[in-house]
mmCIF file of C-alpha atoms in Angstrom:
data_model
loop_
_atom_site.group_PDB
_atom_site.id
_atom_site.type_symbol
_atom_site.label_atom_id
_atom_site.label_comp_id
_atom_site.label_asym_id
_atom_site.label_seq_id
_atom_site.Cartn_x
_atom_site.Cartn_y
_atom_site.Cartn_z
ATOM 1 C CA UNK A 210 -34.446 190.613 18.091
ATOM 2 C CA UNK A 211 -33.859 186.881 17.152
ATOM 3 C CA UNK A 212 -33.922 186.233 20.720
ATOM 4 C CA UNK A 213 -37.022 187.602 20.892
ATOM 5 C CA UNK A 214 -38.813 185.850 18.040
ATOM 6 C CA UNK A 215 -37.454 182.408 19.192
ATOM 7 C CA UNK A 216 -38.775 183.176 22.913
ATOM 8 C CA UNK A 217 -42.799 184.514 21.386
ATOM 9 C CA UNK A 218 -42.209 181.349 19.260
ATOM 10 C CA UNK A 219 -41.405 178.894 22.148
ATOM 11 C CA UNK A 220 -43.879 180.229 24.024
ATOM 12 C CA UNK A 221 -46.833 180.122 21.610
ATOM 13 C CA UNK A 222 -45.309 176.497 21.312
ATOM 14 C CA UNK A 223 -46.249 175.775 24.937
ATOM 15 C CA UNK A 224 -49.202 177.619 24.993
ATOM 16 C CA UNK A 225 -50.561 175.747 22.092
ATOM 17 C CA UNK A 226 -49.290 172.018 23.351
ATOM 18 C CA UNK A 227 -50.649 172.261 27.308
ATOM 19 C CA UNK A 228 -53.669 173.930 28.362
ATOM 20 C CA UNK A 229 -52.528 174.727 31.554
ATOM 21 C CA UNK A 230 -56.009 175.154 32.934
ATOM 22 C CA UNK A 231 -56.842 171.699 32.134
ATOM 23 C CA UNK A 232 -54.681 170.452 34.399
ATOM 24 C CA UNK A 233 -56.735 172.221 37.534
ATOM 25 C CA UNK A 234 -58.491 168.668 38.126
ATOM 26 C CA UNK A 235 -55.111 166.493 38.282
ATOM 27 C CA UNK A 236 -53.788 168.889 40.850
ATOM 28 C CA UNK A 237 -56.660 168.614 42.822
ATOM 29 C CA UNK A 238 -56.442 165.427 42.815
ATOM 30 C CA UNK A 239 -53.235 164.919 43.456
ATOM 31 C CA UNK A 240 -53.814 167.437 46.943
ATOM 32 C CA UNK A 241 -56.701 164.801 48.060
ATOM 33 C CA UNK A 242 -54.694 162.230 50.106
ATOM 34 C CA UNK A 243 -52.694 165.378 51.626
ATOM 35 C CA UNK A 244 -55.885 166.623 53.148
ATOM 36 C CA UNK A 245 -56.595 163.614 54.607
ATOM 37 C CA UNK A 246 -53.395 163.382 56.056
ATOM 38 C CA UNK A 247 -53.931 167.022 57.409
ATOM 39 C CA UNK A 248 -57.466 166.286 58.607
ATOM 40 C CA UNK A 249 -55.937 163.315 60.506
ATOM 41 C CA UNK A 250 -53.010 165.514 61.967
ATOM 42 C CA UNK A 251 -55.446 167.743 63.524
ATOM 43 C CA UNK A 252 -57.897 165.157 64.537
ATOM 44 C CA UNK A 253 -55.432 162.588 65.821
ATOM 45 C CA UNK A 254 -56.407 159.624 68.223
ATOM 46 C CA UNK A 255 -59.832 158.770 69.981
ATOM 47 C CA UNK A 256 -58.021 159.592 73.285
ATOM 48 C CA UNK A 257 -57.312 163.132 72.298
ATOM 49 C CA UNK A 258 -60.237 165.836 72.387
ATOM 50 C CA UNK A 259 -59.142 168.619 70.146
ATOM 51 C CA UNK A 260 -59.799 172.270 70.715
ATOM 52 C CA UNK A 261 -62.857 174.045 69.063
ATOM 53 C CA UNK A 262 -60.351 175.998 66.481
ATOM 54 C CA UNK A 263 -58.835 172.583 65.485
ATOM 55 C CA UNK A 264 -61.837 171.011 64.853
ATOM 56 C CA UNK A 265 -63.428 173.719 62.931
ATOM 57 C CA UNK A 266 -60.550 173.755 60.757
ATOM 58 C CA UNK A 267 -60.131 170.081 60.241
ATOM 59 C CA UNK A 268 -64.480 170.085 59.336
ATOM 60 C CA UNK A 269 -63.278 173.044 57.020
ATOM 61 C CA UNK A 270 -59.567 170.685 55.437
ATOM 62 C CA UNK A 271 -62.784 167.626 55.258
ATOM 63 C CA UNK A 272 -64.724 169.886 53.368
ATOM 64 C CA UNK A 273 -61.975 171.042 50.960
ATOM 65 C CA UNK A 274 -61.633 167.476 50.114
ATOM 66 C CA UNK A 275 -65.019 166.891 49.627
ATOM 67 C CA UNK A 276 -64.996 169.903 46.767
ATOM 68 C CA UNK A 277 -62.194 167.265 44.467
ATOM 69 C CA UNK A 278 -64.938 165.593 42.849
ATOM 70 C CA UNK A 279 -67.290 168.564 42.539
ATOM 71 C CA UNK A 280 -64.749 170.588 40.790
ATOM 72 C CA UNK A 281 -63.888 168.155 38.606
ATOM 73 C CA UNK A 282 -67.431 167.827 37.339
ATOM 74 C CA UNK A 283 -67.366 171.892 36.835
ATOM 75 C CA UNK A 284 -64.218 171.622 34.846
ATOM 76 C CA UNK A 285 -65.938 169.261 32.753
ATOM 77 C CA UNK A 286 -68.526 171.721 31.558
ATOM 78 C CA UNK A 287 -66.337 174.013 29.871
ATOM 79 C CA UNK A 288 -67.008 173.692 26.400
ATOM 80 C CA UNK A 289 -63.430 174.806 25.044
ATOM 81 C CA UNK A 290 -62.308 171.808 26.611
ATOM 82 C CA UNK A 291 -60.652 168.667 24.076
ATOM 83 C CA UNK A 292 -61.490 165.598 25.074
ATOM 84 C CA UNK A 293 -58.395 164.700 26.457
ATOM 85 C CA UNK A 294 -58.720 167.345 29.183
ATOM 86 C CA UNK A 295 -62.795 166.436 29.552
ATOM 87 C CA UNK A 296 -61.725 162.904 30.443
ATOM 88 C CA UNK A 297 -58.748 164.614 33.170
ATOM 89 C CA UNK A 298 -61.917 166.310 34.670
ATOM 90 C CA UNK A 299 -64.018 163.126 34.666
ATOM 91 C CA UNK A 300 -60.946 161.117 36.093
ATOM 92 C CA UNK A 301 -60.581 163.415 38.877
ATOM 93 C CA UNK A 302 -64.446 162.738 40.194
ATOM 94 C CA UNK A 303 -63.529 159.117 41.013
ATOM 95 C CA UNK A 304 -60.395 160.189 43.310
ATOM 96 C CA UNK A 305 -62.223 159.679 46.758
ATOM 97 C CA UNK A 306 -62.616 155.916 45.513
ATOM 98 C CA UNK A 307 -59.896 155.376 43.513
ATOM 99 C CA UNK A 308 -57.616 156.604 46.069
ATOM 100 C CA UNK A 309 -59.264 153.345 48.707
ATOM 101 C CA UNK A 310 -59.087 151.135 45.872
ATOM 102 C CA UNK A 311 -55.184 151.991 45.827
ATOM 103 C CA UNK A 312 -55.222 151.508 49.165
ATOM 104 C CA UNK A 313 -56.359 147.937 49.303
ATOM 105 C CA UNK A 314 -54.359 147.318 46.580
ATOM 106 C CA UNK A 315 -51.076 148.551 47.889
ATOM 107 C CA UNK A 316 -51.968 146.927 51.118
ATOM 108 C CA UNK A 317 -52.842 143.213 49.855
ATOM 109 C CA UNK A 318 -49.377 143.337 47.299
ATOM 110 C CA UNK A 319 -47.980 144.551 50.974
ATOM 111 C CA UNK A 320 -45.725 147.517 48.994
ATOM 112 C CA UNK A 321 -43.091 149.260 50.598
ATOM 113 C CA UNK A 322 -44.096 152.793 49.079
ATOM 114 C CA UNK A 323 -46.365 155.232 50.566
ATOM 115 C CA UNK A 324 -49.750 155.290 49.057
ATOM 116 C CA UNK A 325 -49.465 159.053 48.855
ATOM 117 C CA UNK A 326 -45.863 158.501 46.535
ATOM 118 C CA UNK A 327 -48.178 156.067 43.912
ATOM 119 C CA UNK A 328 -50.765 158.351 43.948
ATOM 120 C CA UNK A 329 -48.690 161.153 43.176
ATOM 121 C CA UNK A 330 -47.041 159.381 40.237
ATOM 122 C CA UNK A 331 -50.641 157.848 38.877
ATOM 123 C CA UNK A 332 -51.714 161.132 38.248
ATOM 124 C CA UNK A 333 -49.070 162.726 36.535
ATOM 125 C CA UNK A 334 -49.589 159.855 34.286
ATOM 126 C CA UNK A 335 -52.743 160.562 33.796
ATOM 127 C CA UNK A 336 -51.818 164.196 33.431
ATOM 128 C CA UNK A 337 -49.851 163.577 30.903
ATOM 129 C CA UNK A 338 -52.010 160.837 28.844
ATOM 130 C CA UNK A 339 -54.515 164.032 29.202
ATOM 131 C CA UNK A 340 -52.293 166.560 27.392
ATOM 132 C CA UNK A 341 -50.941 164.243 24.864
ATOM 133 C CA UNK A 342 -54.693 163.214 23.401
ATOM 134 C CA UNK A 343 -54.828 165.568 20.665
ATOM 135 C CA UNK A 344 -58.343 165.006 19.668
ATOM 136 C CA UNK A 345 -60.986 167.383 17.700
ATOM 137 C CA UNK A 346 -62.233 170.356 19.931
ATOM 138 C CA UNK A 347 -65.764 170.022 18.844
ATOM 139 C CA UNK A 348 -66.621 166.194 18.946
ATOM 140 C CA UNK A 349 -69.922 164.724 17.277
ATOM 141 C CA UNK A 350 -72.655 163.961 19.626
ATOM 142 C CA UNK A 351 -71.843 159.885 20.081
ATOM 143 C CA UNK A 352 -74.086 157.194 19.510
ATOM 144 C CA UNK A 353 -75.232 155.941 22.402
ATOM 145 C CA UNK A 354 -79.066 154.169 22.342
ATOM 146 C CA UNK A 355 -78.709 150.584 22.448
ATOM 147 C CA UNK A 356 -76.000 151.027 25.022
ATOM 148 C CA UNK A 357 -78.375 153.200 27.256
ATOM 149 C CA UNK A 358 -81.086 151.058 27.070
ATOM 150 C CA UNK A 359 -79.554 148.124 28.227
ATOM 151 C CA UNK A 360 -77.504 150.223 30.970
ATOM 152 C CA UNK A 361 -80.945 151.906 32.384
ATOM 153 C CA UNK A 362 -82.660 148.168 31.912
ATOM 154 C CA UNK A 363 -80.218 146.121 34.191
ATOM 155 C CA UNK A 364 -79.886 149.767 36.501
ATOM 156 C CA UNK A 365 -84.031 149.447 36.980
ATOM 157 C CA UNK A 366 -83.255 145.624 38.080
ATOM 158 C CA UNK A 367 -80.267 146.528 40.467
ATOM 159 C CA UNK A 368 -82.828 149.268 42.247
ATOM 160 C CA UNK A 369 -84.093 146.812 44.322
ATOM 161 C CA UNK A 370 -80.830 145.770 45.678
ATOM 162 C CA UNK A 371 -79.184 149.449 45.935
ATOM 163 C CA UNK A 372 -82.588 150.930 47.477
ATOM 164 C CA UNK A 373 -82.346 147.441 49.979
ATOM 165 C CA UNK A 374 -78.708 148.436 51.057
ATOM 166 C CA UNK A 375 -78.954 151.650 51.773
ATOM 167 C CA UNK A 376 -81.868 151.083 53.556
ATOM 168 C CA UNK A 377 -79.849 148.858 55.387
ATOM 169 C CA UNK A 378 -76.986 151.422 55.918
ATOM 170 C CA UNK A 379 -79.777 153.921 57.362
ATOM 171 C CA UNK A 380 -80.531 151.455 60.485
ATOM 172 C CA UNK A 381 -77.011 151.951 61.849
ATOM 173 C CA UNK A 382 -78.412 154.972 63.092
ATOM 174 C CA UNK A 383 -80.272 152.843 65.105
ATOM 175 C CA UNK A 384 -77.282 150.681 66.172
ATOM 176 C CA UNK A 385 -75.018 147.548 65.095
ATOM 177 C CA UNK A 386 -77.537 145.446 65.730
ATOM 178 C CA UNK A 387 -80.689 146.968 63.910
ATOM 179 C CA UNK A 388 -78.234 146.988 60.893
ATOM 180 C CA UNK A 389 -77.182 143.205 61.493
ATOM 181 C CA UNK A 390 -80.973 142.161 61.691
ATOM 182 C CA UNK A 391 -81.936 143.835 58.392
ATOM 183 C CA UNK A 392 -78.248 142.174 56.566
ATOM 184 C CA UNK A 393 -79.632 138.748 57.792
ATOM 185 C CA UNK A 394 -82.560 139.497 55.917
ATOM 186 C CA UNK A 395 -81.334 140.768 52.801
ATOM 187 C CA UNK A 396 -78.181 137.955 52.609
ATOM 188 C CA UNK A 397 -80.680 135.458 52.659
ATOM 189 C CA UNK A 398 -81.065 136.163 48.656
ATOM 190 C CA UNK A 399 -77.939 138.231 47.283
ATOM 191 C CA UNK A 400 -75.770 135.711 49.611
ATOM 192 C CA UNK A 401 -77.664 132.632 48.134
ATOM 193 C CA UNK A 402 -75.733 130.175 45.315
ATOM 194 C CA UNK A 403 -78.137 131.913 42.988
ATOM 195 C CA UNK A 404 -78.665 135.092 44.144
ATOM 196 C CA UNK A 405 -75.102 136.310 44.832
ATOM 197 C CA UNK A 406 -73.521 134.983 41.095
ATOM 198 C CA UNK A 407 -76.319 136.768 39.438
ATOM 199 C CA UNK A 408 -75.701 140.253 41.370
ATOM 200 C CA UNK A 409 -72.115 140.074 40.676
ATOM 201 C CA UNK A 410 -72.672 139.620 36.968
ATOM 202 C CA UNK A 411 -75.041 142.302 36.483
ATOM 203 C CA UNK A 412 -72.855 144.826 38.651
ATOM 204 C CA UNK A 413 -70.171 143.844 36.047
ATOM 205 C CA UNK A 414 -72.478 144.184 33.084
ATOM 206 C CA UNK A 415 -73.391 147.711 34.425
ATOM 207 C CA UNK A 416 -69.768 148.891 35.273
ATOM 208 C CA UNK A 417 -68.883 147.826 30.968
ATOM 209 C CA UNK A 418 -71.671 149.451 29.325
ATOM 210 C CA UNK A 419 -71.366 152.551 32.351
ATOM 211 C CA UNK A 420 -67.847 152.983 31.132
ATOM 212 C CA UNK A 421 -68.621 152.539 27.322
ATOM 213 C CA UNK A 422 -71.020 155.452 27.653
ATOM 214 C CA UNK A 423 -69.197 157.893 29.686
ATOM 215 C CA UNK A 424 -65.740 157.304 27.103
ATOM 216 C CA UNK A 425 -68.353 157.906 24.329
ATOM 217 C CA UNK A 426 -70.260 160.815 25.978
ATOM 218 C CA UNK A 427 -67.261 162.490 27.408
ATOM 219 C CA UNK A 428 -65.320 162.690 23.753
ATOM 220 C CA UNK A 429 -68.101 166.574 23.907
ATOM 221 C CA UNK A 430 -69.075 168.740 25.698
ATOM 222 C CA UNK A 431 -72.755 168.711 27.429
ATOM 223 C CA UNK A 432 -75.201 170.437 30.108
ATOM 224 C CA UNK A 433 -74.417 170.083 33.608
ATOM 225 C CA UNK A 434 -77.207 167.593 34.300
ATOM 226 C CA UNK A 435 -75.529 165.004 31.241
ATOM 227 C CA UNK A 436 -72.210 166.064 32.405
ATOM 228 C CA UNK A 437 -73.199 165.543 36.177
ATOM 229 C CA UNK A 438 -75.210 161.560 35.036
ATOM 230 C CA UNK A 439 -71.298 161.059 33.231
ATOM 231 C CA UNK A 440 -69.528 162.356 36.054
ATOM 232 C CA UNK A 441 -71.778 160.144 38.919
ATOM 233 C CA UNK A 442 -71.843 156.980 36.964
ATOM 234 C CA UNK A 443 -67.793 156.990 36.167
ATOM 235 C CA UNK A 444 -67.853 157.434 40.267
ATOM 236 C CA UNK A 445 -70.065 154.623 40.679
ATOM 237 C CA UNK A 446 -68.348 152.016 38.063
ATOM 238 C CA UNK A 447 -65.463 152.837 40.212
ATOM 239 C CA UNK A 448 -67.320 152.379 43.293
ATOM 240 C CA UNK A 449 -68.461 148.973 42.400
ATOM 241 C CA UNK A 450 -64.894 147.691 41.469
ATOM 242 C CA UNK A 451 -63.209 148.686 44.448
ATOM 243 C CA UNK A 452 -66.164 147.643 46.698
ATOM 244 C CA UNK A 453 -65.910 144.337 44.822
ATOM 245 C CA UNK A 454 -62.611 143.678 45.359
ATOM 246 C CA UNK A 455 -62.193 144.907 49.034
ATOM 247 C CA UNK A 456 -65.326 142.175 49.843
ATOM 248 C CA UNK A 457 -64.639 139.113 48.003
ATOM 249 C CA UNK A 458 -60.694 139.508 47.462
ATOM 250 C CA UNK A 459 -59.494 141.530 50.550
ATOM 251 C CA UNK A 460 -61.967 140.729 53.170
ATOM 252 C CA UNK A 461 -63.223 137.181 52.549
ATOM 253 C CA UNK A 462 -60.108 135.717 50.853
ATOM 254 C CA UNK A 463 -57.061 137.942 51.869
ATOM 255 C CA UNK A 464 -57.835 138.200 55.338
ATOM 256 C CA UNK A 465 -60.951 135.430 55.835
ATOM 257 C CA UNK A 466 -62.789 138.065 58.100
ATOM 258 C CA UNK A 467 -66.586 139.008 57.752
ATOM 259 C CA UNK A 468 -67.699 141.933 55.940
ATOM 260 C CA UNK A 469 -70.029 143.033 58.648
ATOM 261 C CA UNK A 470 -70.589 146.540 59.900
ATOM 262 C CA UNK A 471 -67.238 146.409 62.053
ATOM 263 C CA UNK A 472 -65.965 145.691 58.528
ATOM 264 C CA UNK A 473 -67.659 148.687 57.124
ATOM 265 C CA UNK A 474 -67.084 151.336 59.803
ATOM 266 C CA UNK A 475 -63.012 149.809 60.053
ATOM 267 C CA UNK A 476 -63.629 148.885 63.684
ATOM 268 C CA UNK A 477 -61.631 149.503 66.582
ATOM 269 C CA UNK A 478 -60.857 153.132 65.840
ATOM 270 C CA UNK A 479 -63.495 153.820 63.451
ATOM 271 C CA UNK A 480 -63.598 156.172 60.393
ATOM 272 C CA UNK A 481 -62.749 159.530 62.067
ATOM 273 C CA UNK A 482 -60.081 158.927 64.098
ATOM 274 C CA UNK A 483 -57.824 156.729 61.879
ATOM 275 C CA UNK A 484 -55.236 157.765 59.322
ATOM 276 C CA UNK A 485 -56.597 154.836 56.780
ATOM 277 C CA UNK A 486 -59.651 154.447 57.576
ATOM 278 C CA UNK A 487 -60.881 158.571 56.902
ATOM 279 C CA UNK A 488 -60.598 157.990 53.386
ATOM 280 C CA UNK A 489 -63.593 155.897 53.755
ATOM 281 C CA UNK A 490 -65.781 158.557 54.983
ATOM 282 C CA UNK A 491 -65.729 160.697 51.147
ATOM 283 C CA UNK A 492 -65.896 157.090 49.877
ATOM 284 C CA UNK A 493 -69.229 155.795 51.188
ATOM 285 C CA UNK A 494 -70.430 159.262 51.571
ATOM 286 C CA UNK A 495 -70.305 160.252 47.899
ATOM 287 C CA UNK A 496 -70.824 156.310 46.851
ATOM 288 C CA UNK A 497 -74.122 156.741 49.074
ATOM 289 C CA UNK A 498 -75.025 160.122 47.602
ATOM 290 C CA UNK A 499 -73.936 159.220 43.378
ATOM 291 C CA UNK A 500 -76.085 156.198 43.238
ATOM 292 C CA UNK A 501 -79.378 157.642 44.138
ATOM 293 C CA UNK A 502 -78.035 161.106 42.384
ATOM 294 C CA UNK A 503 -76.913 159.290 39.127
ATOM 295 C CA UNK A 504 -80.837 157.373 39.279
ATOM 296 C CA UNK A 505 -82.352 160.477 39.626
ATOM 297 C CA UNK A 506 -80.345 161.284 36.281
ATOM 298 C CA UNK A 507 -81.686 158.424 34.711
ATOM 299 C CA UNK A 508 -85.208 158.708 35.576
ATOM 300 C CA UNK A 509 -84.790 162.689 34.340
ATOM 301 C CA UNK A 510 -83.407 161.816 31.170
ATOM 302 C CA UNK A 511 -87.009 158.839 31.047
ATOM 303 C CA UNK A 512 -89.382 161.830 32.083
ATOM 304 C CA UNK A 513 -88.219 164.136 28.891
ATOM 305 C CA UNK A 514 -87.984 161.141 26.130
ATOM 306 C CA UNK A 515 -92.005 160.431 27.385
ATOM 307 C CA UNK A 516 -93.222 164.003 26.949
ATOM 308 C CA UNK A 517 -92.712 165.557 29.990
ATOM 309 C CA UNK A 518 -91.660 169.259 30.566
ATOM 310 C CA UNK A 519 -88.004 169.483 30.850
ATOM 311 C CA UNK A 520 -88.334 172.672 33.505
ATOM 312 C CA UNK A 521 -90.718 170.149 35.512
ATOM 313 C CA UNK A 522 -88.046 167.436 35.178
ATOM 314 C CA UNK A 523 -84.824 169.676 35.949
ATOM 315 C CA UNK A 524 -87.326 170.462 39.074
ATOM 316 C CA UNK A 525 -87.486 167.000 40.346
ATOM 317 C CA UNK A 526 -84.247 166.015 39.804
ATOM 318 C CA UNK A 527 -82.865 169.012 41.826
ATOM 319 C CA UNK A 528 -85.539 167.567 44.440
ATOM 320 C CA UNK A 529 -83.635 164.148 44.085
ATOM 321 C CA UNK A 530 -80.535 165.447 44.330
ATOM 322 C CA UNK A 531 -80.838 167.290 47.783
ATOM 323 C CA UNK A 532 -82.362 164.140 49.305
ATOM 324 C CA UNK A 533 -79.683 162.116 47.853
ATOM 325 C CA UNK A 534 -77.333 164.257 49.685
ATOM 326 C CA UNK A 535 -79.606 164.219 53.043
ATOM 327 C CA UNK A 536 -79.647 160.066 53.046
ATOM 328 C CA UNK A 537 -76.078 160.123 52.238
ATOM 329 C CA UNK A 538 -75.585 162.286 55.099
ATOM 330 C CA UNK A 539 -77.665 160.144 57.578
ATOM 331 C CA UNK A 540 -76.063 157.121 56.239
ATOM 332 C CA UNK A 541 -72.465 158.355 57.338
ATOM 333 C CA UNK A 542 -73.630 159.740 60.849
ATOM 334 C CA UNK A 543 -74.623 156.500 61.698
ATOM 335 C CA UNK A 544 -71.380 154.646 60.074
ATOM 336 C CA UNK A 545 -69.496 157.317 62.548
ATOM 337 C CA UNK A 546 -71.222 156.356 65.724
ATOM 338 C CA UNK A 547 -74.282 158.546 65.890
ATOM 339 C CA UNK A 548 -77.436 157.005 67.260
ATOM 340 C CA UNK A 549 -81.346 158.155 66.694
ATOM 341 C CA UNK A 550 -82.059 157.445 70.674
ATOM 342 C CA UNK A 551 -79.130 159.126 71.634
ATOM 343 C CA UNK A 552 -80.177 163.002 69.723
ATOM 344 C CA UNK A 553 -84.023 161.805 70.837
ATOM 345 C CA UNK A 554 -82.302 162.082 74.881
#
């Protein structure tokens, strides 16, 4: 009988200390560079034209991997959550980036360990840190205005250049070239001694007050649209840092090479067909599809505080949202070789 008491008592102990559930979003995040690896496997070189099975299962192991981020923004709905495990959730939305930021990391300190070994041991850290945050269950709604305001003032600014780039992305479906012209263009003012020095500081303004709000909004629970704006923008602050670094640190002072489109698309082999390099594809895809996604968020949230009908406003922003995905989507067919003359023959 006392064995039995001490074994309901242990376990109540461990029932009450991990939320087992909770930890759904480190897993998954901890499978991501596995899938890759798998997709790879099955993909293998340019030279080698896999069968139709193998292909529709590597599209399906591509897919699976695409889901990491998604899930973790589900997970962060739940309202029995803590904040610990909210943040685990949030964490786990930024793995398609994080995981190429680790890359260039682990590749410019030239480490002898396997990215998928660090990766493994960051997030049962993180794990970890998320279980031993014992905070409040129900947290107070934070206070958040002055921060917003600024955040959505220097976001309205940095439209022009984010709306420029993509746009820039989209002409690789025309070719190399198109997308060279347009660059010209645009470098001519975010490459100039002015121009370049002021984007930089207000991409780093936005990534400080982007992660001030999602820590503060992320200590409760919220709808799926605030959870989804929290979710995008801790993608994007990610995003930025990693894109930073791999342009001015890797590219232009690590190696001295151009960031051009070769850059982008990790010429020779390309994004598919390269066991790095298909990390990249979730990465710009989802960077691509976040930005204009987390904007439409913003401009949602604008539309209700002036009046208008929150049904009318969930409306547009779903409209947002599924053409975010569609220019996402044309923006990585072009970055993986597909051409508008070529489906036009």
């Amino acid at each position: 009988m006392e064995a039995v008491v001490r074994s309901q008592t242990r376990r109540r102990f461990l029932d009450k200390r991990f939320d087992y559930s909770a930890l759904v979003p480190a897993a998954a995040a901890t499978c991501y560079p596995f899938l890759l690896d798998a997709f790879h496997a099955i993909v293998g070189a340019q030279a080698v034209s896999p069968p139709p099975l193998a292909i529709a299962g590597a599209t399906f192991i591509l897919i699976v991997a695409f889901v990491v981020p998604f899930l973790g923004i589900a997970l962060a709905c739940r309202p029995t959550s803590n904040p610990g495990s909210r943040r685990l959730a949030y964490a786990s939305v930024v793995s398609p980036t994080l995981y190429v930021f680790l890359g260039v990391v682990q590749a410019m300190i030239k480490s002898p360990l396997p990215d998928e070994v660090v990766w493994c041991a960051i997030w049962l850290a993180i794990a970890i840190w998320s279980q031993s945050a014992r905070d409040p269950m129900a947290a107070a709604v934070p206070a958040v205005g002055g921060w917003r305001v600024v955040h959505g003032a220097t976001a309205a600014v940095l439209c022009l250049y984010v709306l420029f780039h993509l746009t820039n992305h989209l002409f690789g479906l025309i070719g190399p070239d198109a997308h060279a012209a347009v660059m010209k263009i645009g470098r001519v003012v975010y490459r100039s001694a002015v121009g370049e020095p002021l984007l930089v500081a207000a991409m780093l303004f936005q990534i400080g007050t982007g992660l001030v709000l999602a820590w503060r909004w992320s200590a409760a629970a919220h709808d799926f649209q605030r959870t989804y704006q929290v979710a995008s923008g801790a993608y994007l602050s990610m995003f930025i840092i990693g894109h930073m670094n791999s342009v001015f640190i890797y590219a232009r002072s690590f190696l001295g090479i151009p960031t051009d489109w070769n850059f982008a698309i990790g010429a020779p082999t390309g994004l598919i067909h390269d066991a790095w390099n298909i990390r990249l594809l979730p990465h710009y895809a989802l960077g691509a599809f976040f930005v204009l996604s987390h904007l439409a968020s913003g401009l949602r949230v604008v539309l209700i505080a002036h009046g208008v009908d929150q049904r009318n406003a969930d409306r547009l922003w779903d409209v947002c949202v599924a053409m975010s995905a569609i220019v996402a989507a044309a923006i990585i067919a072009g970055m993986c070789g597909v051409r508008i003359g070529a489906l036009a023959s």
